Amino acid sequence: MKVTYNWLREFVDIKIAPKALADKLTMAGLEVASIEQRSGDHIFEIEITSNRPDWLSIIGVAREVAAVTNKKLYAGRCQPRRGKKPHQPNPQRLDVKIGNKKDSPLYTAAVISGVKAGPSPEWLKNRLELMGCRSVNNIVDITNYVLFEIGEPLHAFDLDKLEGDTIFVRRARAGEKITTIDAQERALGTDILVIADSKKPVAVAGVMGGKDTEVTEGTRNILLEAAVFDPVVVRKGRRSLGVQSESSYRFERGVNPEDVETASLRAAEMIRQLCGGVCVLRKRAGAPLRNKKQISLELSGVNNALGIDIPAARVKRILSSLGFKINARSSGRFTVVIPHHRPDIRLQADLIEEIARVYGYENIPVSLAPARPAAEGAGFKEKVAFIKDILVGLGLNEVITYSLIDKKLLRYFGIQDTLEAIEVLNPLSSEQEILRPRLMPSLALCVARNLNRAREYINIFEVSKAFFRSEGSFKEETRLAVGLCGERSFLLESGLIKDPASPLHLKGILEVVFERMGIKEYAFCAQEGSSDISVSIRGETVGFITKAEKSALDNLDIKNKDLFALEVSLEKMISYADPERRYKRLPVYPGICRDISFILKKDIPAGGLLKAVEERGRPLLKEVKVSDCYQGKQIPQGFKGLTVSCFYRSDERTLTESEVSPVHSLICSLLKDEFGAQFR
């Protein structure tokens, strides 16, 4: 889309240079791709997004210029006064008929008699040339001029070449053809909208006129068309014919119905001035849109979204400059009436975006959003939703399974409380006998189905109710269950790496959830004589991690794979959540890392060992973790090899060897004396 600097100045009192204006428009979202200086003017090449058809005109861009430069828009010249009703002793007879109002909600025709077609004046030729449009004759040039100025495409027919006294807006009939003004004969399909006289199509609606009725130097009477056509119909017709025009470019994006009669009057007045002639008749079929959309806008919502305080008067001034009508309901609350030229505005957020871009993104200071923990002040449902977001972020897929299950599913997994399960009196099938007391069996069924469909790795979770009897009454509890099965594959430079599911993956998932929820003092404890791992918070058991028995997997037809699952009570877990967050400065001084490698009895848990080391190494020990675990030929039976990394740092100074060594020696003594560690 091209616009010229001098043409814009006819509507806005621009005081800044072309380059500065281009920068302002670009910052406001109307990107000026290039500026070319020619014939004493500056041509702006502007990138127009498909949702802004209002920018496909000089007046539309001028409205934007007025807003970003805080100037007044002078659009009066585009809206000539309506004269008296056209009259002549023998008025021209003309009817307009629309086949389908959806194809063309509004069609206007003006008959102008006694015109003199010929060359355009130099100023008109030059202006069109700067816009990239060649001059044809004064009448056609005027229709193009108004198209660029207002954005409403017009078309002029030679009235004397039309058959009959009726204009039909209809779909083309099978077998019809038309020779367009580019001298190409085109076959028309029944999905193409045409303008026709009583015998034949004379134009492809919204795309291109016909050769037989074009305006030439011999034209004395014209029919001036201005209309609204369905964008989808125009697009389909243009693609079907393989043509493109300035008119179709605008109709495909939608024209403002309020501009139809304005453009027609503007063109008729210019024709009277430059070509002579008198408008003797005006006809209209259909009606322009009457109702305008309204959106409620709160000043607090604007300022909260942008992170700044914009005065109400400034907000009203910005929106008014863009053509919105503002009705104040109360202090800080407005009803904004959306003009027809802004069909892209649907929500309050759209209005806030308009305010921000005209106010200037560069004027909005860069700042950090206020820290607000996700769970703070939230109810149970919001916290559950937050946990789901965490799990999805970790790559898990949420599933929803039935609460009614087959009783034998519990037996498969060795769940002994089948007698305490809540049975359905009249189950619809054997698969819906009881309300499940655990979620894990349902996840196992889901895993089996996915494996049956050639999935190599399944990582799923479900948040749902578990139902059980307790103390003589029925109870239900919201639980989280996660199931992992199979192995993930990673292609690295060293080759294909396979990562099979394990209880450690489930432990890591829970640790992330605990950390994000502010849950501390949790523990994972292996159960004696079982592969289960209990999960506790501050000494209270909230769930478990387990590995499904092979017999259970065989019953579900899961072959050669292990299934690991965790199930926790969300109600218990969330009760320990601490939404408060504390932020610390980044460390200024460097730290020192020391590794300790030793052999330890296999049954000694690493968690308790790390906790003891952390307490002994305070305050210089900032972090301790297991960096390696090994069980092989060099390690005696019943033992495991561990490497523990200790990270020392001070917040006050750079540590020296003499300060770190005594603390590190204490830790080594602790490992040897209390845990029986043998150093390697």
XYZ file of C-alpha atoms in Angstrom:
680
model
C 0.000 0.000 0.000
C 1.385 3.383 -1.030
C 0.503 6.756 0.459
C 2.084 10.123 -0.189
C 3.195 12.625 2.406
C 1.549 15.602 0.680
C -1.775 13.794 0.325
C -1.756 12.983 4.046
C -1.086 16.660 4.809
C -4.409 17.537 3.189
C -6.129 15.781 6.127
C -3.673 16.314 8.996
C -1.565 19.353 9.866
C 1.711 17.408 9.936
C 4.616 19.340 11.433
C 7.278 16.611 11.463
C 9.543 15.409 8.656
C 8.611 12.369 6.526
C 11.288 10.162 8.138
C 10.126 11.046 11.667
C 6.516 10.380 10.675
C 7.484 7.000 9.219
C 9.195 6.073 12.495
C 6.134 7.049 14.522
C 3.807 5.007 12.329
C 6.110 1.995 12.468
C 6.315 2.141 16.253
C 2.504 2.233 16.352
C 2.226 -0.951 14.303
C 1.764 0.586 10.843
C 5.092 -0.468 9.386
C 6.596 1.850 6.802
C 8.847 -0.447 4.785
C 10.447 2.286 2.653
C 10.314 5.979 1.721
C 10.902 7.239 -1.817
C 11.256 10.902 -2.756
C 9.800 11.754 -6.162
C 8.176 14.747 -7.893
C 8.393 16.949 -4.817
C 6.652 14.391 -2.619
C 7.527 11.422 -0.410
C 5.974 8.012 -1.094
C 5.523 5.710 1.893
C 5.402 1.980 1.145
C 3.390 0.569 4.054
C 2.948 -3.057 5.107
C -0.755 -3.546 5.851
C -1.834 -6.519 7.949
C -4.882 -8.436 6.769
C -6.958 -7.464 9.814
C -6.704 -3.709 9.127
C -8.660 -2.910 5.939
C -9.204 0.618 7.293
C -5.554 1.350 6.523
C -6.104 0.688 2.796
C -6.928 4.348 2.192
C -5.406 7.771 2.592
C -8.073 8.802 5.081
C -7.471 5.609 7.102
C -3.728 6.242 7.347
C -4.387 9.943 8.026
C -6.575 8.956 10.993
C -3.610 7.003 12.330
C -1.253 9.936 11.693
C -3.574 12.278 13.587
C -3.654 9.875 16.545
C 0.110 9.329 16.842
C 0.945 13.043 16.313
C -1.884 14.294 18.556
C -3.354 16.378 15.733
C -6.879 16.856 14.452
C -8.168 14.910 11.460
C -9.800 17.055 8.762
C -11.976 14.638 6.816
C -14.689 17.069 5.716
C -13.537 17.242 2.108
C -14.235 13.527 1.709
C -17.836 14.034 2.736
C -19.491 16.431 0.260
C -22.901 17.719 1.151
C -25.896 15.848 -0.093
C -27.566 17.968 -2.719
C -31.229 18.017 -3.498
C -32.783 14.884 -4.889
C -31.615 14.497 -8.525
C -34.307 15.665 -10.924
C -34.740 16.213 -14.620
C -37.792 16.625 -16.865
C -37.491 13.046 -18.183
C -35.735 11.133 -15.419
C -33.718 8.074 -16.298
C -35.462 4.835 -15.360
C -33.320 2.323 -13.449
C -33.983 -0.566 -11.077
C -31.449 -2.446 -8.925
C -32.101 -6.044 -7.851
C -29.931 -8.166 -5.549
C -30.247 -11.937 -5.816
C -28.852 -12.688 -2.329
C -28.451 -9.999 0.324
C -25.572 -11.953 1.877
C -23.589 -11.655 -1.384
C -24.210 -7.909 -1.499
C -25.753 -6.270 1.570
C -25.684 -2.846 -0.092
C -25.559 -1.691 -3.722
C -25.867 1.924 -4.910
C -26.034 3.277 -8.446
C -25.827 6.917 -9.536
C -26.713 7.970 -13.090
C -24.712 10.989 -14.330
C -25.688 12.481 -17.702
C -23.834 14.821 -20.033
C -20.276 13.949 -19.053
C -17.298 14.620 -21.265
C -14.716 11.857 -21.039
C -11.135 12.761 -21.862
C -7.646 13.169 -20.427
C -7.299 13.970 -16.727
C -5.687 17.182 -15.486
C -1.989 16.922 -14.696
C -2.405 17.072 -10.921
C -4.712 14.050 -11.010
C -2.417 12.098 -13.337
C 0.623 12.834 -11.164
C -1.086 11.841 -7.939
C -2.260 8.517 -9.358
C 1.171 7.868 -10.834
C 2.764 8.339 -7.403
C 0.327 5.714 -6.111
C 1.453 3.320 -8.851
C -1.707 3.670 -10.958
C -1.676 4.630 -14.652
C -4.056 7.254 -15.990
C -6.894 6.024 -18.266
C -9.330 8.921 -18.628
C -10.787 11.505 -16.314
C -13.830 9.428 -15.237
C -11.896 6.213 -14.542
C -9.130 8.221 -12.869
C -11.659 9.807 -10.512
C -12.979 6.395 -9.431
C -9.395 5.285 -8.740
C -8.639 8.523 -6.915
C -11.614 8.043 -4.588
C -10.669 4.385 -4.056
C -7.216 5.435 -2.814
C -8.592 8.350 -0.806
C -11.555 6.714 0.967
C -10.931 2.993 0.459
C -14.270 2.256 -1.227
C -13.878 0.772 -4.737
C -16.064 2.345 -7.430
C -16.840 1.365 -10.999
C -18.203 3.473 -13.857
C -20.245 1.836 -16.656
C -21.086 3.459 -19.983
C -24.845 3.692 -19.402
C -25.703 3.683 -23.100
C -24.013 0.264 -23.546
C -26.160 -1.424 -20.882
C -29.134 -3.484 -22.063
C -32.459 -2.729 -20.431
C -33.167 -0.588 -17.395
C -32.352 -3.037 -14.593
C -29.090 -3.870 -12.863
C -28.902 -7.373 -11.401
C -26.416 -8.384 -8.667
C -26.437 -12.176 -8.963
C -24.362 -15.337 -9.302
C -23.194 -16.181 -12.816
C -25.177 -18.778 -14.711
C -23.740 -21.939 -16.197
C -22.039 -21.250 -19.526
C -21.864 -17.454 -19.162
C -18.704 -15.632 -20.221
C -17.366 -12.114 -19.980
C -14.553 -10.186 -21.634
C -12.967 -8.093 -18.901
C -11.304 -4.716 -19.383
C -7.935 -6.438 -19.807
C -9.356 -7.885 -23.071
C -9.386 -11.457 -21.704
C -12.441 -13.644 -22.251
C -13.247 -15.511 -19.045
C -15.627 -18.373 -18.392
C -17.766 -17.798 -15.320
C -18.699 -20.410 -12.749
C -21.904 -20.407 -10.737
C -19.953 -19.444 -7.590
C -18.849 -16.127 -9.105
C -20.823 -12.965 -8.295
C -21.484 -10.698 -11.268
C -23.145 -7.395 -12.111
C -25.468 -7.982 -15.051
C -27.857 -6.031 -17.239
C -31.000 -7.624 -18.614
C -29.028 -9.879 -20.996
C -25.492 -10.564 -19.810
C -22.839 -10.005 -17.123
C -21.168 -6.628 -17.429
C -18.693 -6.932 -14.518
C -17.255 -9.457 -12.073
C -18.484 -8.025 -8.777
C -15.686 -6.523 -6.726
C -12.984 -7.699 -9.126
C -13.058 -6.206 -12.626
C -15.402 -4.557 -15.086
C -16.351 -5.754 -18.552
C -14.802 -4.546 -21.795
C -18.157 -4.013 -23.518
C -19.377 -1.380 -21.050
C -16.136 0.415 -20.178
C -15.946 4.201 -20.268
C -14.293 5.620 -23.413
C -13.873 9.074 -24.921
C -17.254 8.636 -26.597
C -19.075 8.089 -23.298
C -21.751 10.694 -22.490
C -23.773 9.047 -19.726
C -22.441 6.845 -16.930
C -23.713 4.599 -14.159
C -21.514 4.958 -11.080
C -21.455 1.870 -8.848
C -20.561 1.783 -5.134
C -21.354 -1.328 -3.129
C -20.525 -3.818 -0.397
C -19.746 -7.388 -1.501
C -19.158 -10.502 0.607
C -15.353 -10.823 1.069
C -15.449 -14.622 0.769
C -17.422 -14.538 -2.476
C -15.075 -11.937 -3.975
C -12.013 -13.922 -2.933
C -13.345 -17.142 -4.452
C -14.288 -15.374 -7.681
C -10.931 -13.637 -7.996
C -9.018 -16.876 -7.409
C -11.219 -18.779 -9.825
C -10.496 -16.262 -12.580
C -6.840 -15.803 -11.667
C -6.959 -12.000 -11.580
C -6.059 -9.355 -9.019
C -7.124 -5.723 -8.748
C -7.066 -2.839 -6.312
C -10.815 -3.321 -5.856
C -10.646 -7.024 -5.037
C -7.751 -6.410 -2.653
C -10.040 -4.198 -0.571
C -13.285 -6.130 -0.951
C -11.553 -9.338 0.170
C -10.592 -7.671 3.432
C -13.907 -5.926 3.929
C -14.988 -2.359 3.157
C -16.731 0.036 5.512
C -20.456 0.143 4.605
C -20.618 3.715 5.906
C -18.189 4.800 3.168
C -20.313 3.574 0.246
C -22.544 6.614 -0.238
C -19.771 8.983 0.883
C -17.483 7.677 -1.869
C -20.271 7.830 -4.451
C -21.087 11.449 -3.594
C -17.391 12.379 -3.559
C -16.817 10.863 -7.003
C -19.988 12.438 -8.442
C -18.871 15.852 -7.228
C -15.399 15.429 -8.768
C -16.966 14.250 -12.046
C -19.182 17.342 -12.089
C -16.142 19.570 -11.563
C -13.750 17.867 -14.003
C -16.023 16.204 -16.562
C -19.250 18.174 -16.493
C -22.533 16.319 -16.292
C -25.413 16.193 -13.855
C -26.428 13.447 -11.433
C -29.981 12.699 -12.488
C -30.788 9.576 -10.502
C -29.686 7.622 -7.431
C -30.760 4.107 -6.573
C -30.007 1.906 -3.614
C -30.749 -1.723 -2.819
C -30.083 -3.176 0.605
C -29.131 -1.108 3.637
C -25.942 -0.212 5.500
C -25.262 -1.662 8.944
C -27.026 0.232 11.681
C -26.096 -1.402 14.981
C -22.613 -0.828 16.316
C -20.839 -3.106 18.748
C -20.160 -1.814 22.249
C -17.410 -2.917 24.645
C -17.083 -2.091 28.326
C -13.681 -0.701 29.295
C -12.340 -0.136 32.794
C -9.426 2.203 33.377
C -8.073 -0.108 36.088
C -7.969 -2.949 33.552
C -6.003 -0.782 31.130
C -3.438 0.264 33.731
C -3.090 -3.236 35.203
C -2.465 -4.717 31.761
C 0.116 -2.086 30.781
C 1.754 -1.684 34.180
C 1.427 2.115 34.127
C -1.132 4.741 35.101
C -2.634 6.488 32.065
C -5.127 9.254 32.958
C -8.728 8.715 31.922
C -8.643 11.855 29.778
C -5.655 10.496 27.825
C -7.386 7.157 27.274
C -10.509 8.905 25.960
C -8.467 11.174 23.707
C -6.553 8.252 22.184
C -9.669 6.205 21.467
C -11.573 9.214 20.132
C -8.733 10.056 17.744
C -9.016 6.533 16.306
C -12.734 6.971 15.596
C -14.196 5.294 18.689
C -17.087 6.920 20.512
C -16.692 7.014 24.302
C -19.634 7.028 26.683
C -18.614 7.422 30.336
C -20.651 5.195 32.685
C -18.870 6.225 35.845
C -15.458 7.316 37.000
C -12.960 4.963 35.402
C -15.594 3.001 33.462
C -16.533 3.566 29.831
C -18.683 2.096 27.126
C -16.791 2.227 23.845
C -18.809 2.213 20.626
C -16.856 0.444 17.880
C -17.036 2.075 14.420
C -17.753 -0.083 11.389
C -14.269 0.544 9.996
C -12.758 -1.444 12.911
C -14.161 -5.001 12.606
C -10.972 -6.322 14.254
C -11.956 -4.893 17.664
C -13.853 -7.564 19.612
C -12.567 -7.552 23.200
C -11.427 -5.176 25.912
C -7.899 -6.478 25.279
C -8.109 -5.140 21.712
C -8.911 -1.666 23.024
C -6.016 -1.869 25.487
C -3.692 -2.727 22.606
C -4.927 0.328 20.689
C -4.247 2.540 23.700
C -0.764 1.074 24.200
C 0.432 1.464 20.624
C -0.780 5.065 20.266
C 0.464 5.989 23.732
C 3.782 4.535 22.555
C 5.369 1.265 23.555
C 8.613 3.181 24.001
C 6.882 5.293 26.682
C 5.985 2.243 28.772
C 8.890 1.737 31.210
C 10.572 -1.633 31.421
C 9.840 -3.193 34.793
C 9.530 -6.569 36.436
C 6.033 -7.787 37.076
C 5.182 -7.884 40.789
C 6.019 -11.264 42.248
C 2.822 -13.162 42.915
C 3.150 -16.868 43.683
C 0.868 -18.993 41.564
C -0.882 -20.574 44.532
C -1.185 -17.467 46.710
C -4.785 -16.709 47.593
C -5.988 -19.436 45.246
C -8.593 -22.028 46.113
C -8.220 -25.780 45.884
C -9.313 -25.926 42.234
C -6.829 -23.249 41.209
C -4.000 -25.071 42.989
C -4.953 -28.340 41.281
C -4.928 -26.528 37.928
C -1.474 -25.146 38.775
C -0.198 -28.668 39.512
C -1.610 -29.865 36.176
C 0.266 -27.071 34.406
C 3.496 -28.181 36.090
C 2.997 -31.781 34.963
C 2.189 -30.762 31.386
C 5.308 -28.585 31.439
C 7.307 -31.661 32.409
C 6.067 -33.409 29.271
C 3.317 -35.553 30.763
C -0.030 -36.076 29.070
C -3.271 -35.790 31.008
C -5.822 -38.594 30.678
C -9.371 -38.970 31.917
C -10.558 -42.463 32.780
C -13.762 -43.923 34.163
C -14.418 -43.896 37.924
C -16.251 -47.229 37.617
C -13.956 -50.223 37.139
C -13.922 -54.011 37.136
C -13.405 -55.564 40.580
C -10.791 -57.965 39.247
C -8.545 -55.026 38.325
C -7.881 -54.516 42.033
C -6.948 -58.166 42.447
C -4.516 -57.937 39.521
C -2.567 -55.307 41.436
C -2.745 -57.054 44.787
C -4.996 -54.431 46.306
C -6.554 -56.176 49.279
C -9.333 -53.725 50.085
C -11.815 -55.101 47.533
C -14.188 -55.874 50.393
C -14.075 -52.197 51.361
C -14.677 -51.001 47.789
C -17.992 -49.291 47.069
C -20.007 -51.587 44.804
C -22.675 -50.474 42.335
C -26.000 -52.217 42.979
C -27.003 -52.525 39.318
C -23.850 -52.192 37.191
C -24.347 -51.822 33.453
C -21.498 -54.256 32.834
C -18.836 -56.223 34.676
C -16.371 -53.443 33.813
C -18.374 -51.001 35.954
C -18.834 -52.986 39.165
C -17.210 -50.698 41.723
C -16.128 -47.130 42.340
C -12.352 -47.281 42.232
C -10.485 -46.862 45.532
C -7.218 -46.308 43.617
C -6.421 -44.517 40.334
C -3.433 -46.675 39.384
C -5.406 -49.616 37.866
C -7.188 -47.223 35.508
C -3.850 -45.740 34.402
C -2.555 -49.268 33.789
C -5.471 -49.949 31.422
C -4.677 -46.707 29.579
C -1.005 -47.707 29.312
C -1.982 -51.102 27.875
C -4.149 -49.475 25.197
C -1.378 -47.119 24.168
C 1.207 -49.912 24.008
C -1.204 -51.859 21.823
C -1.034 -48.934 19.393
C 2.759 -49.124 19.030
C 3.636 -46.361 21.502
C 7.147 -46.920 22.845
C 6.962 -44.547 25.793
C 3.891 -43.620 27.813
C 3.960 -40.814 30.378
C 0.477 -39.976 31.600
C -1.222 -38.507 34.640
C -4.741 -38.155 35.984
C -6.331 -36.033 38.677
C -9.565 -37.576 39.864
C -11.530 -38.902 42.818
C -10.889 -42.136 44.673
C -13.807 -43.647 46.600
C -13.628 -45.845 49.693
C -15.275 -46.781 52.976
C -13.886 -45.323 56.179
C -15.226 -45.566 59.706
C -18.554 -46.895 58.486
C -19.197 -44.164 55.917
C -18.450 -43.471 52.276
C -15.619 -41.061 51.518
C -13.911 -39.632 48.467
C -10.521 -38.042 47.992
C -8.920 -36.094 45.150
C -5.733 -37.808 44.071
C -2.951 -37.430 41.555
C -1.703 -40.522 39.751
C 1.208 -40.686 37.299
C 2.128 -43.677 35.148
C 5.383 -44.249 33.244
C 6.132 -47.185 30.945
C 8.687 -47.913 28.225
C 11.767 -45.930 27.344
C 12.561 -42.617 25.723
C 15.141 -42.346 22.952
C 17.539 -39.439 22.440
C 19.779 -39.067 19.409
C 23.025 -37.442 20.558
C 26.413 -37.011 18.904
C 27.613 -40.092 20.740
C 24.734 -42.130 19.351
C 21.215 -43.214 20.282
C 20.627 -43.042 24.027
C 17.721 -44.936 25.597
C 16.294 -43.800 28.920
C 13.942 -46.406 30.449
C 11.270 -45.328 32.928
C 12.154 -45.856 36.584
C 11.010 -44.851 40.095
C 13.627 -42.089 40.015
C 11.703 -40.377 37.222
C 8.583 -40.339 39.389
C 10.600 -39.093 42.360
C 11.973 -36.273 40.217
C 8.473 -35.340 39.023
C 7.188 -35.101 42.583
C 10.219 -33.093 43.693
C 9.527 -30.496 41.002
C 5.872 -30.276 42.061
C 6.871 -29.951 45.728
C 9.377 -27.221 44.946
C 6.919 -25.224 42.835
C 4.223 -25.576 45.499
C 6.584 -24.521 48.299
C 6.376 -27.907 50.028
C 9.365 -28.728 52.237
C 10.434 -31.473 54.646
C 9.310 -34.292 52.393
C 10.832 -37.758 52.281
C 10.840 -40.896 50.124
C 11.216 -44.129 52.137
C 11.588 -47.630 50.713
C 9.234 -50.182 52.283
C 10.780 -53.324 53.721
C 9.983 -56.463 51.745
C 8.375 -54.432 48.966
C 9.336 -52.407 45.916
C 7.003 -49.610 47.055
C 8.342 -46.232 48.153
C 6.225 -44.196 50.547
C 5.967 -40.432 50.095
C 5.635 -38.369 53.252
C 5.513 -34.681 54.141
C 6.500 -33.669 57.666
C 6.061 -37.251 58.778
C 2.580 -37.785 57.290
C 2.286 -40.322 54.476
C 0.581 -38.717 51.470
C 1.134 -41.368 48.799
C 3.384 -43.999 47.304
C 5.535 -44.919 44.318
C 5.243 -48.495 43.108
C 6.289 -50.914 40.385
C 3.516 -53.098 38.966
C 3.965 -56.838 39.464
C 4.635 -58.978 36.404
C 1.438 -60.963 37.001
C -0.627 -57.790 36.807
C 1.101 -56.751 33.569
C 0.499 -60.202 32.067
C -3.217 -59.909 32.810
C -3.257 -56.607 30.940
C -1.182 -58.039 28.075
C 1.767 -55.718 28.781
C 4.790 -57.700 27.620
C 8.502 -57.099 28.241
C 7.984 -53.701 29.859
C 7.846 -52.325 33.381
C 5.130 -50.022 34.655
C 5.884 -47.502 37.390
C 3.214 -45.405 39.061
C 2.781 -42.904 41.820
C -0.412 -41.953 43.608
C -0.710 -39.145 46.147
C -3.537 -37.422 47.976
C -3.799 -33.920 46.615
C -5.855 -32.794 49.572
C -3.095 -33.789 52.005
C -0.306 -32.553 49.758
C -1.847 -29.134 49.113
C -2.439 -28.645 52.844
C 1.353 -28.397 53.207
C 1.796 -25.962 50.322
C 3.507 -22.683 51.176
C 2.929 -20.089 48.440
C 5.265 -17.538 49.945
C 8.445 -16.943 47.937
C 11.678 -15.453 49.193
C 14.246 -14.057 46.816
C 17.972 -13.777 47.489
C 20.672 -11.865 45.724
C 22.908 -13.751 43.350
C 26.234 -14.763 44.923
C 29.084 -12.299 44.551
C 31.999 -14.479 45.671
C 33.150 -17.726 43.982
C 32.698 -21.134 45.583
C 34.789 -24.280 45.971
C 33.572 -27.753 45.056
C 35.013 -30.895 46.698
C 34.048 -34.483 45.843
C 34.078 -37.415 48.280
C 34.052 -40.983 46.877
C 33.298 -43.843 49.248
C 31.716 -47.265 49.657
C 28.546 -47.572 51.716
C 26.207 -50.368 52.745
C 23.476 -50.724 50.186
C 20.618 -50.425 52.671
C 21.690 -46.989 53.977
C 19.494 -44.345 52.274
C 21.327 -41.508 50.578
C 18.674 -38.985 51.651
C 19.462 -39.263 55.358
C 23.184 -39.154 54.630
C 22.885 -35.941 52.609
C 20.769 -34.320 55.305
C 23.373 -35.141 57.977
C 26.208 -33.811 55.777
C 24.266 -30.606 55.135
C 23.773 -29.988 58.851
C 27.415 -30.734 59.707
C 28.803 -28.459 56.977
C 26.860 -25.309 57.851
C 27.252 -22.417 57.300
C 29.919 -22.715 54.586
C 28.390 -25.747 52.883
C 25.771 -24.363 50.494
C 24.888 -27.494 48.537
C 25.500 -31.230 48.696
C 24.348 -33.809 46.171
C 25.074 -37.310 44.887
C 26.983 -36.892 41.641
C 27.629 -40.595 40.946
C 26.369 -43.994 42.073
C 28.104 -47.224 41.055
C 27.601 -50.939 41.691
C 30.021 -53.202 39.873
C 32.877 -55.649 40.181
C 35.015 -53.293 42.252
C 32.244 -52.840 44.817
C 31.747 -55.655 47.404
C 28.448 -57.496 47.532
C 25.849 -55.605 49.587
C 27.571 -52.266 49.119
C 27.270 -49.322 46.747
C 29.768 -46.771 45.558
C 28.786 -43.110 45.936
C 30.403 -39.831 45.007
C 29.104 -36.828 46.933
C 29.811 -33.280 45.699
C 30.097 -30.587 48.382
C 29.905 -26.940 47.348
C 31.315 -24.349 49.768
C 30.823 -20.606 49.529
C 30.683 -17.525 51.742
C 28.412 -14.530 51.184
C 31.013 -12.225 52.742
C 34.385 -13.144 51.198
C 36.309 -15.499 48.971
C 37.054 -18.682 50.930
C 40.607 -19.913 51.471
C 41.929 -23.449 51.697
C 42.478 -23.096 55.420
C 38.779 -22.294 55.916
C 37.362 -25.084 53.742
C 39.632 -27.963 54.808
C 38.495 -28.179 58.473
C 34.794 -28.253 57.458
C 35.465 -30.823 54.783
C 37.372 -32.983 57.308
C 34.402 -32.861 59.687
C 32.135 -34.137 56.918
C 34.514 -36.974 56.084
C 34.651 -37.935 59.784
C 30.854 -37.914 59.918
C 30.608 -40.274 56.924
C 33.141 -42.656 58.444
C 31.983 -42.660 62.054
C 28.192 -42.496 61.700
C 27.594 -44.173 58.319
C 30.543 -46.564 58.139
C 31.805 -45.135 54.862
C 35.025 -46.576 53.370
C 36.806 -43.958 51.299
C 37.997 -44.872 47.812
